[in-house]
Short mmCIF file of C-alpha atoms in Angstrom, two decimals:
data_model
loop_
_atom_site.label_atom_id
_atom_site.label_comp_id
_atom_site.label_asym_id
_atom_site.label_seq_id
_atom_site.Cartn_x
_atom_site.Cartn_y
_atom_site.Cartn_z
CA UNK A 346 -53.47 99.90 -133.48
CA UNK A 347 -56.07 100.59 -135.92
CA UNK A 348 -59.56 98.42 -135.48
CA UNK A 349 -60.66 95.66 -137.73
CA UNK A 350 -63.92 97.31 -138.45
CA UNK A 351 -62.44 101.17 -138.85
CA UNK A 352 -59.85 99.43 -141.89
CA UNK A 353 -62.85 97.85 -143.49
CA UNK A 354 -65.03 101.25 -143.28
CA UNK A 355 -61.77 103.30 -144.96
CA UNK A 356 -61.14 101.12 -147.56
CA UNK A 357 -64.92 99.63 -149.00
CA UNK A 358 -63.92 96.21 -147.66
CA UNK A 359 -67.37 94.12 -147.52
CA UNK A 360 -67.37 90.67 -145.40
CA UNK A 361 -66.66 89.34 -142.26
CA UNK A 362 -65.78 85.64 -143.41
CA UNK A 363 -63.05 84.40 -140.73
CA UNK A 364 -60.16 83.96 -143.44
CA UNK A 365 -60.73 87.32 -144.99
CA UNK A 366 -60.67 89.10 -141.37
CA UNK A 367 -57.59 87.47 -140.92
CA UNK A 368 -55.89 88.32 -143.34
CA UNK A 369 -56.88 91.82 -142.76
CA UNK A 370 -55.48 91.60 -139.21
CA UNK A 371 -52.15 90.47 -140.56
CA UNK A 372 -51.63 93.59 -142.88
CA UNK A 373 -52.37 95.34 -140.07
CA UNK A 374 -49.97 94.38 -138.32
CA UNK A 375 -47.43 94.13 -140.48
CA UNK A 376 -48.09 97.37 -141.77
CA UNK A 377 -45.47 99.31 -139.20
CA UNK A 378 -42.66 97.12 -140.30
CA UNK A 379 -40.89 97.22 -143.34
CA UNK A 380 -40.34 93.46 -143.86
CA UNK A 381 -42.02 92.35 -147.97
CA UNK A 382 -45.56 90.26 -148.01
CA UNK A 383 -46.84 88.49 -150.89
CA UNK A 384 -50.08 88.06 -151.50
CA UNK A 385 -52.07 84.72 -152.75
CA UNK A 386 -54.81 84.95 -154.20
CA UNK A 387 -57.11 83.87 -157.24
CA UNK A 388 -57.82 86.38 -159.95
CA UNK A 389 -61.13 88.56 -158.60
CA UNK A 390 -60.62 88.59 -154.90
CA UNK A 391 -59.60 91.76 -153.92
CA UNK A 392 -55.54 91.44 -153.61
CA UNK A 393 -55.21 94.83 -154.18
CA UNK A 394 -56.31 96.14 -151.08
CA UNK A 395 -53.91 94.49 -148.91
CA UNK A 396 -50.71 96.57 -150.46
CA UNK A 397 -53.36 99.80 -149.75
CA UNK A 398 -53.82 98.91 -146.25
CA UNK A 399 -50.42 97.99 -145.64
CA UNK A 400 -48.86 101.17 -147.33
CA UNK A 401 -51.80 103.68 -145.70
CA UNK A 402 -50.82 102.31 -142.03
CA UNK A 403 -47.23 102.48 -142.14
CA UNK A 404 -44.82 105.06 -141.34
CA UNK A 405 -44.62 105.45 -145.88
CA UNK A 406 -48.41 106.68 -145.58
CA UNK A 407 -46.20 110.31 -146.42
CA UNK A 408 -44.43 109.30 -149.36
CA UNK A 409 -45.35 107.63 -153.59
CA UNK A 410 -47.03 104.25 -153.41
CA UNK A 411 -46.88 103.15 -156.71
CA UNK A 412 -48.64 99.92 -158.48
CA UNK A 413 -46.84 98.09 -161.10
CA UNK A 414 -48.71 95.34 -162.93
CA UNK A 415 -46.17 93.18 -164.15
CA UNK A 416 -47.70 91.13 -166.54
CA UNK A 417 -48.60 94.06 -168.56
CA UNK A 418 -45.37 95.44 -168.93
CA UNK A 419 -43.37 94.26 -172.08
CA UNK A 420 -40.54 92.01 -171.48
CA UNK A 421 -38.22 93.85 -173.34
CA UNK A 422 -38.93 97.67 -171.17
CA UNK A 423 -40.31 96.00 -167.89
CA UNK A 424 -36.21 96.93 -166.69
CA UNK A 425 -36.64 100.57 -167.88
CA UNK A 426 -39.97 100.87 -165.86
CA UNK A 427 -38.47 99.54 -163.01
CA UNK A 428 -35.02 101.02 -162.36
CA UNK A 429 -35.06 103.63 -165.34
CA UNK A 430 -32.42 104.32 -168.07
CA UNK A 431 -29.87 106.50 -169.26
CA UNK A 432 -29.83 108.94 -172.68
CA UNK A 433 -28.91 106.34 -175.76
CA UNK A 434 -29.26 103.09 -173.53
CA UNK A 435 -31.25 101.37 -176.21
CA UNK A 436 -33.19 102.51 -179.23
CA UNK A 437 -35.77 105.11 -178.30
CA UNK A 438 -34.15 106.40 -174.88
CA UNK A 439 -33.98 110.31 -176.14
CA UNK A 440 -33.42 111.22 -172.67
CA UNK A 441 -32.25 109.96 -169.13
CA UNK A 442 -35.75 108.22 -167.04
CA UNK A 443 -36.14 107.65 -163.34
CA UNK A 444 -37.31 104.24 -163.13
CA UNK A 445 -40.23 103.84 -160.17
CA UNK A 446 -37.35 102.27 -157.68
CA UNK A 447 -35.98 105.91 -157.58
CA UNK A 448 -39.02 107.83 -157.84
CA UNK A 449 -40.70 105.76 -155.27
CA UNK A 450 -37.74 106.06 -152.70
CA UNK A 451 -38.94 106.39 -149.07
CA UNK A 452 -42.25 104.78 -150.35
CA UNK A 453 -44.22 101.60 -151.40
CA UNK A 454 -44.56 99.57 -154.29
CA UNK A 455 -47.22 97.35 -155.02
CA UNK A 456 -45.78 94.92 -157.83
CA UNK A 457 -49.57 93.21 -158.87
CA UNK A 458 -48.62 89.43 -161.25
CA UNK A 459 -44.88 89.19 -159.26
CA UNK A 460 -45.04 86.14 -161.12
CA UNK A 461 -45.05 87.24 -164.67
CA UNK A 462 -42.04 88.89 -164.36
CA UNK A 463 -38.83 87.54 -166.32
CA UNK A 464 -35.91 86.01 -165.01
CA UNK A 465 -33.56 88.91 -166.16
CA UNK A 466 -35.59 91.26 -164.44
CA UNK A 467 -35.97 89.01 -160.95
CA UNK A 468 -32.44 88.84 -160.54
CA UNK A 469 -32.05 92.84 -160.54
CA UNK A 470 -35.44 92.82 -158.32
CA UNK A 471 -33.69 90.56 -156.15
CA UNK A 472 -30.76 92.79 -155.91
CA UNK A 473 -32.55 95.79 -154.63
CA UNK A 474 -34.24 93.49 -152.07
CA UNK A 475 -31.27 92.47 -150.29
CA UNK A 476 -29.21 95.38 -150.58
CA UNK A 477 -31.57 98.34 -151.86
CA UNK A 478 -29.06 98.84 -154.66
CA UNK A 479 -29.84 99.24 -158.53
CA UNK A 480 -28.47 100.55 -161.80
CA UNK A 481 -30.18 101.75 -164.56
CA UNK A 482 -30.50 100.53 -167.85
CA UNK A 483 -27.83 101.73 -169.81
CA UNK A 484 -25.61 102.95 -166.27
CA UNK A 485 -22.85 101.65 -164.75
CA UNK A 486 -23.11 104.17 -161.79
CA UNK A 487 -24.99 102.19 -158.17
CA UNK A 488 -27.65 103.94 -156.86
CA UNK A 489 -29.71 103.37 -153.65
CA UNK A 490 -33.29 103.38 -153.01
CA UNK A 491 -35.51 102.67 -149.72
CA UNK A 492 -38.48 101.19 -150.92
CA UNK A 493 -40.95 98.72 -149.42
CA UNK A 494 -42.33 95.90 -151.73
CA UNK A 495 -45.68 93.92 -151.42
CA UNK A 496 -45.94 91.62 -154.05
CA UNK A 497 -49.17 89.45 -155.41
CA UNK A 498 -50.07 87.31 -157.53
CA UNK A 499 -52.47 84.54 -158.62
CA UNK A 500 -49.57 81.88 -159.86
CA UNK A 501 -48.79 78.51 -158.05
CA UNK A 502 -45.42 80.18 -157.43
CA UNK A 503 -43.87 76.90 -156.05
CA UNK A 504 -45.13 74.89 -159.79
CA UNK A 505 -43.04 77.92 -161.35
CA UNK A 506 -40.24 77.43 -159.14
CA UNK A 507 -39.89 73.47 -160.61
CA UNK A 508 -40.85 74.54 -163.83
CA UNK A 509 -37.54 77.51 -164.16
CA UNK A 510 -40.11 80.45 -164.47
CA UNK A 511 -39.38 81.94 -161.28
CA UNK A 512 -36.55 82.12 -158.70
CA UNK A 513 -36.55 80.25 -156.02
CA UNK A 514 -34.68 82.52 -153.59
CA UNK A 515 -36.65 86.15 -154.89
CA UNK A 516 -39.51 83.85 -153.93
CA UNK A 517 -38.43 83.16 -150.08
CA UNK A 518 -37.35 86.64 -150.08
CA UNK A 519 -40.68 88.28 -151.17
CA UNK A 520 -42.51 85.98 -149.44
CA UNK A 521 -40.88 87.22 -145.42
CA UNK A 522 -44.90 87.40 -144.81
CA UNK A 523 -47.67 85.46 -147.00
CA UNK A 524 -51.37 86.70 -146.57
CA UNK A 525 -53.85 84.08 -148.21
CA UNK A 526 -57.13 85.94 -149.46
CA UNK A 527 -59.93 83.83 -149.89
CA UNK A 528 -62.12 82.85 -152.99
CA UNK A 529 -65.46 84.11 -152.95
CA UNK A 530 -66.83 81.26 -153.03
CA UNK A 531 -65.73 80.56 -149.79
CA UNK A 532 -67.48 83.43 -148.37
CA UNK A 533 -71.18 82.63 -149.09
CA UNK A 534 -72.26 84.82 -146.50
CA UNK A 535 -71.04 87.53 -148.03
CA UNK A 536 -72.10 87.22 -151.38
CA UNK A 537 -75.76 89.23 -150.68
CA UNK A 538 -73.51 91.56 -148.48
CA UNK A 539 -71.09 92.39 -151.80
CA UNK A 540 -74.14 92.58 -154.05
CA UNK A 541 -76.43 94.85 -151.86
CA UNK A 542 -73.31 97.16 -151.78
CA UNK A 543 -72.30 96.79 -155.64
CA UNK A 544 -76.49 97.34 -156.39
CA UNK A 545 -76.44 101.19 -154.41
CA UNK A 546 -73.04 102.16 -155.94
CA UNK A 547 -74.48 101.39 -159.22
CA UNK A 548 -77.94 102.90 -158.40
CA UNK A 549 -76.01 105.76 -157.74
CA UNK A 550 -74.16 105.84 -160.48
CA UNK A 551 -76.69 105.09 -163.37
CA UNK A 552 -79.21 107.28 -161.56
CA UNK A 553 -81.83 104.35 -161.23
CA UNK A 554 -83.24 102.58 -158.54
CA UNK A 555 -81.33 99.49 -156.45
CA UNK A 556 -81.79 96.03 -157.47
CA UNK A 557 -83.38 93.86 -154.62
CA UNK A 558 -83.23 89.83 -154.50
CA UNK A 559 -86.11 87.79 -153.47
CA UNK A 560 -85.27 85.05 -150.85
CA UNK A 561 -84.91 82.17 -153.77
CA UNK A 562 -82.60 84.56 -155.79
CA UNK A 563 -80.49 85.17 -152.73
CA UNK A 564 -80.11 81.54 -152.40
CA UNK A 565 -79.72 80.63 -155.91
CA UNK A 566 -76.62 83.42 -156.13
CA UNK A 567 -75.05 82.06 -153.05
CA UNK A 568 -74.83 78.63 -154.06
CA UNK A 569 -72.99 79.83 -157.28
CA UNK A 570 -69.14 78.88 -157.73
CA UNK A 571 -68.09 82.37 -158.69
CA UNK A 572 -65.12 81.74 -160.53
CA UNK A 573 -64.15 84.63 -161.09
CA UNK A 574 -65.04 85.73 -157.37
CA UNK A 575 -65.64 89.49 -156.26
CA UNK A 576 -64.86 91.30 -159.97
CA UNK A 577 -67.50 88.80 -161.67
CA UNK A 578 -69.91 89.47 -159.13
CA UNK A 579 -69.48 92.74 -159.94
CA UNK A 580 -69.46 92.88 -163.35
CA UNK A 581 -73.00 90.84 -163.06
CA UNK A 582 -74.41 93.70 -160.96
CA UNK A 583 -73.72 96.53 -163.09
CA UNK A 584 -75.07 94.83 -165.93
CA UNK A 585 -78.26 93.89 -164.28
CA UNK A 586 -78.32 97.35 -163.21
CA UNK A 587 -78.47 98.81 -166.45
CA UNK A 588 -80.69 96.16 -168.62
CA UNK A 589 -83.26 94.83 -166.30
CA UNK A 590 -86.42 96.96 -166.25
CA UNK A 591 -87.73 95.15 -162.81
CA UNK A 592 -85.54 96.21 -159.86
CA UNK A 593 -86.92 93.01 -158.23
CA UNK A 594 -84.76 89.75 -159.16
CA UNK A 595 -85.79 86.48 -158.52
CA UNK A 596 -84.14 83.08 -159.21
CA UNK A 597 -85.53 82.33 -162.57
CA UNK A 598 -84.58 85.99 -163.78
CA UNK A 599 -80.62 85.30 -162.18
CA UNK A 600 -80.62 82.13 -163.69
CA UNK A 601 -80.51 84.33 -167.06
CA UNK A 602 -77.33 85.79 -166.05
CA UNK A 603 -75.60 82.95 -164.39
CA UNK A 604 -76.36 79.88 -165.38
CA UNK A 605 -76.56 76.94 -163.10
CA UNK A 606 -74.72 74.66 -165.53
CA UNK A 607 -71.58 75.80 -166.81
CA UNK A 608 -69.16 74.24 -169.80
CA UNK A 609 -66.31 73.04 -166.90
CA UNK A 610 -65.95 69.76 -166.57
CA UNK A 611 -68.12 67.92 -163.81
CA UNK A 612 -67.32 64.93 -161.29
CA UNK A 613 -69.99 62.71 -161.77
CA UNK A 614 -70.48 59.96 -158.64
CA UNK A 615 -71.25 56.88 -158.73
CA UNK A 616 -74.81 55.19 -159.72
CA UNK A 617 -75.87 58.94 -160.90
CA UNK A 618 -77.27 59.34 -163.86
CA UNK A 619 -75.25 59.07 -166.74
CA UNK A 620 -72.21 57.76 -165.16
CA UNK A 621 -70.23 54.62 -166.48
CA UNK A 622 -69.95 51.71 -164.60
CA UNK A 623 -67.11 49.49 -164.00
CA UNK A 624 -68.54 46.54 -165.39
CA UNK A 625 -69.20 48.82 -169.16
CA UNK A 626 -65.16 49.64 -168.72
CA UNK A 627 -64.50 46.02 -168.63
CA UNK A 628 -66.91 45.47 -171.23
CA UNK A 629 -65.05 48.07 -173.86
CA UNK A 630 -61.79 46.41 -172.33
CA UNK A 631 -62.98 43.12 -173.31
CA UNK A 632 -64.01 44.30 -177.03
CA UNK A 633 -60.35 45.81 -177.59
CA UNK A 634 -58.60 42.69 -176.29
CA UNK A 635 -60.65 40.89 -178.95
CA UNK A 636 -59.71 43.19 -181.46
CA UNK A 637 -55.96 42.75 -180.53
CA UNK A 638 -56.26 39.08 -180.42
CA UNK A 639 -58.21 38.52 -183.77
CA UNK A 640 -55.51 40.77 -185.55
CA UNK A 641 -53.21 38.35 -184.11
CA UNK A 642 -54.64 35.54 -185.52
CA UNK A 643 -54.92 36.86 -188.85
CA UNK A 644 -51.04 37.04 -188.63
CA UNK A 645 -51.21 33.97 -187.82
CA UNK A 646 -53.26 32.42 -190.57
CA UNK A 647 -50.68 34.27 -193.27
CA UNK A 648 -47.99 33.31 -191.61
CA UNK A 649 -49.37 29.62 -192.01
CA UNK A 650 -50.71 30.10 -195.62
CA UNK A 651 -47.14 31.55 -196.86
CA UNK A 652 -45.94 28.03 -194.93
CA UNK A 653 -48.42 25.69 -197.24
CA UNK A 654 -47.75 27.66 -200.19
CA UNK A 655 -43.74 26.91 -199.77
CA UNK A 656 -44.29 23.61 -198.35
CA UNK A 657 -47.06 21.60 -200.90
CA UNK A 658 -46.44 23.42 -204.35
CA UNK A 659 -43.57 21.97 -206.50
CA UNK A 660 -41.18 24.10 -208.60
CA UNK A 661 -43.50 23.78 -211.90
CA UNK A 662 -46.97 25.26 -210.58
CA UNK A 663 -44.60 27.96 -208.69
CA UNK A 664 -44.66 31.95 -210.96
CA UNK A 665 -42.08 33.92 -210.92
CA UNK A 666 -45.14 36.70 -209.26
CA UNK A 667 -45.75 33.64 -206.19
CA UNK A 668 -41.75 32.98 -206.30
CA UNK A 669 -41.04 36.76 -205.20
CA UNK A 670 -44.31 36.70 -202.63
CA UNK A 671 -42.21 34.14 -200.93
CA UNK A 672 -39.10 36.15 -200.63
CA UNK A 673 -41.00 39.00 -199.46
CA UNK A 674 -43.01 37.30 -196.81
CA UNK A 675 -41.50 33.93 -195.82
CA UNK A 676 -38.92 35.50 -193.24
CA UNK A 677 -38.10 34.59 -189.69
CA UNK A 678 -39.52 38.04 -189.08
CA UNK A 679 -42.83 36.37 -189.47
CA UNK A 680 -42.15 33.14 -187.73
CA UNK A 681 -41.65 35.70 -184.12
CA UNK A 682 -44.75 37.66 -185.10
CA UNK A 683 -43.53 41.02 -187.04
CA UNK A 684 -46.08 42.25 -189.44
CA UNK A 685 -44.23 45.47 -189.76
CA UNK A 686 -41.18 44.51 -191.52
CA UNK A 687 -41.40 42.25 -195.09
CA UNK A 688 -37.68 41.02 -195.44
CA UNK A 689 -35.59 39.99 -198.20
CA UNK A 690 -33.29 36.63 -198.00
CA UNK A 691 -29.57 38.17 -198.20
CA UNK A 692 -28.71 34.56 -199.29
CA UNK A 693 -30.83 34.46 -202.97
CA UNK A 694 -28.68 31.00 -204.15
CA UNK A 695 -30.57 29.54 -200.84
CA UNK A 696 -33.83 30.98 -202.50
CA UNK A 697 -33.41 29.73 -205.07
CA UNK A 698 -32.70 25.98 -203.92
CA UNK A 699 -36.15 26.47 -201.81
CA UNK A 700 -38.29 27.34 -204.50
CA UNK A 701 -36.78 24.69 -207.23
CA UNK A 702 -35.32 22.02 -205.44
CA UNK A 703 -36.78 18.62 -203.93
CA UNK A 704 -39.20 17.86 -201.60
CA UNK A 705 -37.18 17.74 -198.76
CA UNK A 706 -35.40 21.21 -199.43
CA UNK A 707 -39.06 22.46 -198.87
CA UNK A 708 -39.24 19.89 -195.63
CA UNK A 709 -36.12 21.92 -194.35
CA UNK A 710 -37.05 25.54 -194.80
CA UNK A 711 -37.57 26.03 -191.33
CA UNK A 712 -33.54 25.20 -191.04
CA UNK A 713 -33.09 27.95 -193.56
CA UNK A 714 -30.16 30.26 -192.08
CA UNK A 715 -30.84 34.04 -192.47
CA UNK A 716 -28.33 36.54 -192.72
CA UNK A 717 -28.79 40.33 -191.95
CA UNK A 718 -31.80 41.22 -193.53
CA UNK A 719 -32.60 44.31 -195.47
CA UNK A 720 -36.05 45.96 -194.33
CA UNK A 721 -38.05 47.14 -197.61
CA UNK A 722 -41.58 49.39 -197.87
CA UNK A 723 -44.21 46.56 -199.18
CA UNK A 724 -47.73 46.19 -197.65
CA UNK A 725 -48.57 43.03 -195.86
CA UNK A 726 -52.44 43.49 -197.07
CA UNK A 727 -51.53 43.62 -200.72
CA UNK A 728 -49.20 40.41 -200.44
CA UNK A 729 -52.71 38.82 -198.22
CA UNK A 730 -54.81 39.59 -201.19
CA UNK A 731 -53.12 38.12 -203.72
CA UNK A 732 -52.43 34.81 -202.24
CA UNK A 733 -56.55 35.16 -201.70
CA UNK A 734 -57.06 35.85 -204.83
CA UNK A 735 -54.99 33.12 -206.02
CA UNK A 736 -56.42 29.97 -203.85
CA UNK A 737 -59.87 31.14 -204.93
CA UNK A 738 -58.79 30.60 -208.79
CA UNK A 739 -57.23 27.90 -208.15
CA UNK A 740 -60.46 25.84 -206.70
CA UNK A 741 -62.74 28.00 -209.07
CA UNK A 742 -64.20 30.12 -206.36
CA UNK A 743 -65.33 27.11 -203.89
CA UNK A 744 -64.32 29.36 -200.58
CA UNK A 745 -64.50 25.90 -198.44
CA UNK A 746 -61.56 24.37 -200.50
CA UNK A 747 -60.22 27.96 -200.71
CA UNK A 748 -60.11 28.17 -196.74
CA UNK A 749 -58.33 24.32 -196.93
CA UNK A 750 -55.55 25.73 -199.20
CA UNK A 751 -54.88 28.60 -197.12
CA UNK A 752 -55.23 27.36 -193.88
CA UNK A 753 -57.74 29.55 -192.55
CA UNK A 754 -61.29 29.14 -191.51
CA UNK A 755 -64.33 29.88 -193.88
CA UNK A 756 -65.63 32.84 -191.66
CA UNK A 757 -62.19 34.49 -191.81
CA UNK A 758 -61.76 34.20 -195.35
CA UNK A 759 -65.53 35.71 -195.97
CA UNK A 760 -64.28 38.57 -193.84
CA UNK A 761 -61.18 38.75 -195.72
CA UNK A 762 -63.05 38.98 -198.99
CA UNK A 763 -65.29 41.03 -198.16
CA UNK A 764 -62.40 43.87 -196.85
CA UNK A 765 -60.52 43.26 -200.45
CA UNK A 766 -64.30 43.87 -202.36
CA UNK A 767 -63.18 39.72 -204.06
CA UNK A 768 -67.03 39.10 -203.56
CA UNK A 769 -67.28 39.50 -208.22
#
């Protein structure tokens, strides 16, 4: 069997992290086999040399190993890639295509973002999987192909599974053999190893000389996240490569390139600076629950103003404008609390005995029996204002006597005048 370090020689791999070696070892040594391996992986890590390594040690080295990237291949052709089509399948097929099932018979394919594919499309892969058979688009004739597939992909494949997006049994069946590759973030060690390599192929490249770190620089890179792991590190030394002018790069110069703060969200712990305590949560708790119970009692001190109104004015000082207040607001709806709803009496010849009978037909409102109520758009603050309005004429703007007559303290009715602008 071929040696760890030989594989990593052939094929530029840089590290020797634990996790990535083993997962080295294991295509390896699944490489004589033809049983399928997925690949895990973030985005950046290097997933695509696995399939390579796999493919190059098995007894397919001879034959096509083609790479499919699945998520860049339009749902509505992805099929004709795959298995082909016939002449006149669809609009556009001028002539009969081999899809890269049949031209990579005898081979490997590497299908990069297995998780992007669409359900149509995983039910034929699954087909070919289990039985090596496929049609073409547009055929009704079986064909056969011998092809082995290593799949990857970046996708929480088992969150796609609950959420419909993928197949649970293509899943199991691509994934005979799962090979984890590590973040590089995970690999600090090798982070000066990767960028002393990436620095001489670019130095090569760009015909200037290599980019060296300085011992704060090397640390300040290595205790970066990398989210975007080996590709981003990349990507950082080519661009160094070209614009800096120093070939020497110390931290303050990196910082320039990869900022020790980023825009993700942080954890912050507790007692550090800038963090919330518990007892400022229960403060802002506190405030709401004030604010709740002060709007309840402003409810309250209408629902007891409509009450006086009904219960101390005779039928003479009574408008028709106060008379229809009362129908709009006195309501058992009130009584339980509801300041969404302003309800009608159904039963108007009961009204009417209410508003211009005796004394103790206002005594016996409460006793008032309601039937189904029709609900009706009117604002509760409007119907507030007026009866404001009203107990201030009626005691010639004295707000103490005002409060009296509605029921309501002093302080609440300056607040109350002061949100209807009745200060002139």
């Amino acid at each position: 069997m071929t040696d760890l370090q030989s594989i990593k020689t052939r094929f530029g791999v840089i590290g020797n992290y634990p996790s990535l070696n083993r997962a080295l070892e294991k295509a390896i040594q699944v490489a004589p086999t033809d049983i399928s391996v997925l690949v895990m992986g973030e985005s950046g890590v290097g997933k695509e040399f696995i399939p390579k390594i796999i493919h190059a040690e098995s007894r397919r080295k001879h034959h096509p190993y083609i790479v499919v990237n699945c998520g860049a291949i339009p749902e509505g052709t992805i099929d004709s890639e795959l298995f082909g089509h016939e002449k006149g399948a669809f609009t556009g097929a001028t002539s009969t295509r081999k899809g890269y099932f049949e031209v990579a018979d005898g081979g490997t394919i590497f299908l990069d973002e297995v998780g992007e594919l669409p359900l149509q499309t995983q039910v034929r892969l699954l087909r070919v999987l289990e039985s090596g058979e496929f049609m073409k688009v547009g055929s009704s004739q079986v064909q056969k192909t011998d092809v082995r597939i290593v799949a990857a992909t970046n996708v929480n494949m088992m969150k796609a599974i609950q959420d419909g997006r993928f197949r649970e049994d293509l899943y199991y069946r691509l994934n005979t053999v799962q090979i984890d590759m590590p973040p590089l973030r995970e690999r600090k060690g090798d982070i000066h190893l990767l960028f002393r390599k990436f620095a001489i192929d670019f130095a090569e490249k760009y015909r200037m000389p290599e980019l060296q770190l300085t011992d704060d620089a090397v640390t300040y890179l290595e205790n970066h996240s990398f989210p975007g792991n080996v590709r981003q590190l990349r990507n950082l030394v080519e661009q160094m490569t070209v614009v800096e002018q120093k070939r020497e790069i110390n931290s303050v110069r990196l910082a320039e390139y990869i900022p020790s703060q980023t825009n993700l969200p942080a954890v912050i712990q507790k007692n550090q600076p800038g963090s919330v305590s518990n007892s400022e949560f229960h403060s802002e708790r506190e405030i709401m629950y004030k604010i709740l119970f002060d709007m309840r009692n402003d409810l309250n001190d209408l629902k007891s103003l409509t009450s006086e109104l009904i219960k101390n004015k005779g039928s003479n000082n009574i408008s028709h404008q106060e008379q229809d207040l009362i129908n709009k607001i006195y309501t058992p709806e009130t009584q339980t609390g509801s300041s969404n709803s302003l309800l009608y009496f159904e039963n108007q010849s009961r009204n009417q005995s209410i508003i211009s009978g005796s004394e103790d037909d206002y005594e016996d409102v409460e006793d008032v029996e309601v039937e189904e109520a029709k609900p009706v758009s009117l604002s509760l603050q409007n119907n507030e204002r007026e009866l404001i309005v009203k107990a201030l004429e009626k005691h010639k703007g004295r707000r103490n006597k005002a409060a009296d007559e509605l029921g309501i303290s002093q302080r609440t009715l300056y607040r109350k005048i002061k949100q209807y602008n009745l200060e002139d």
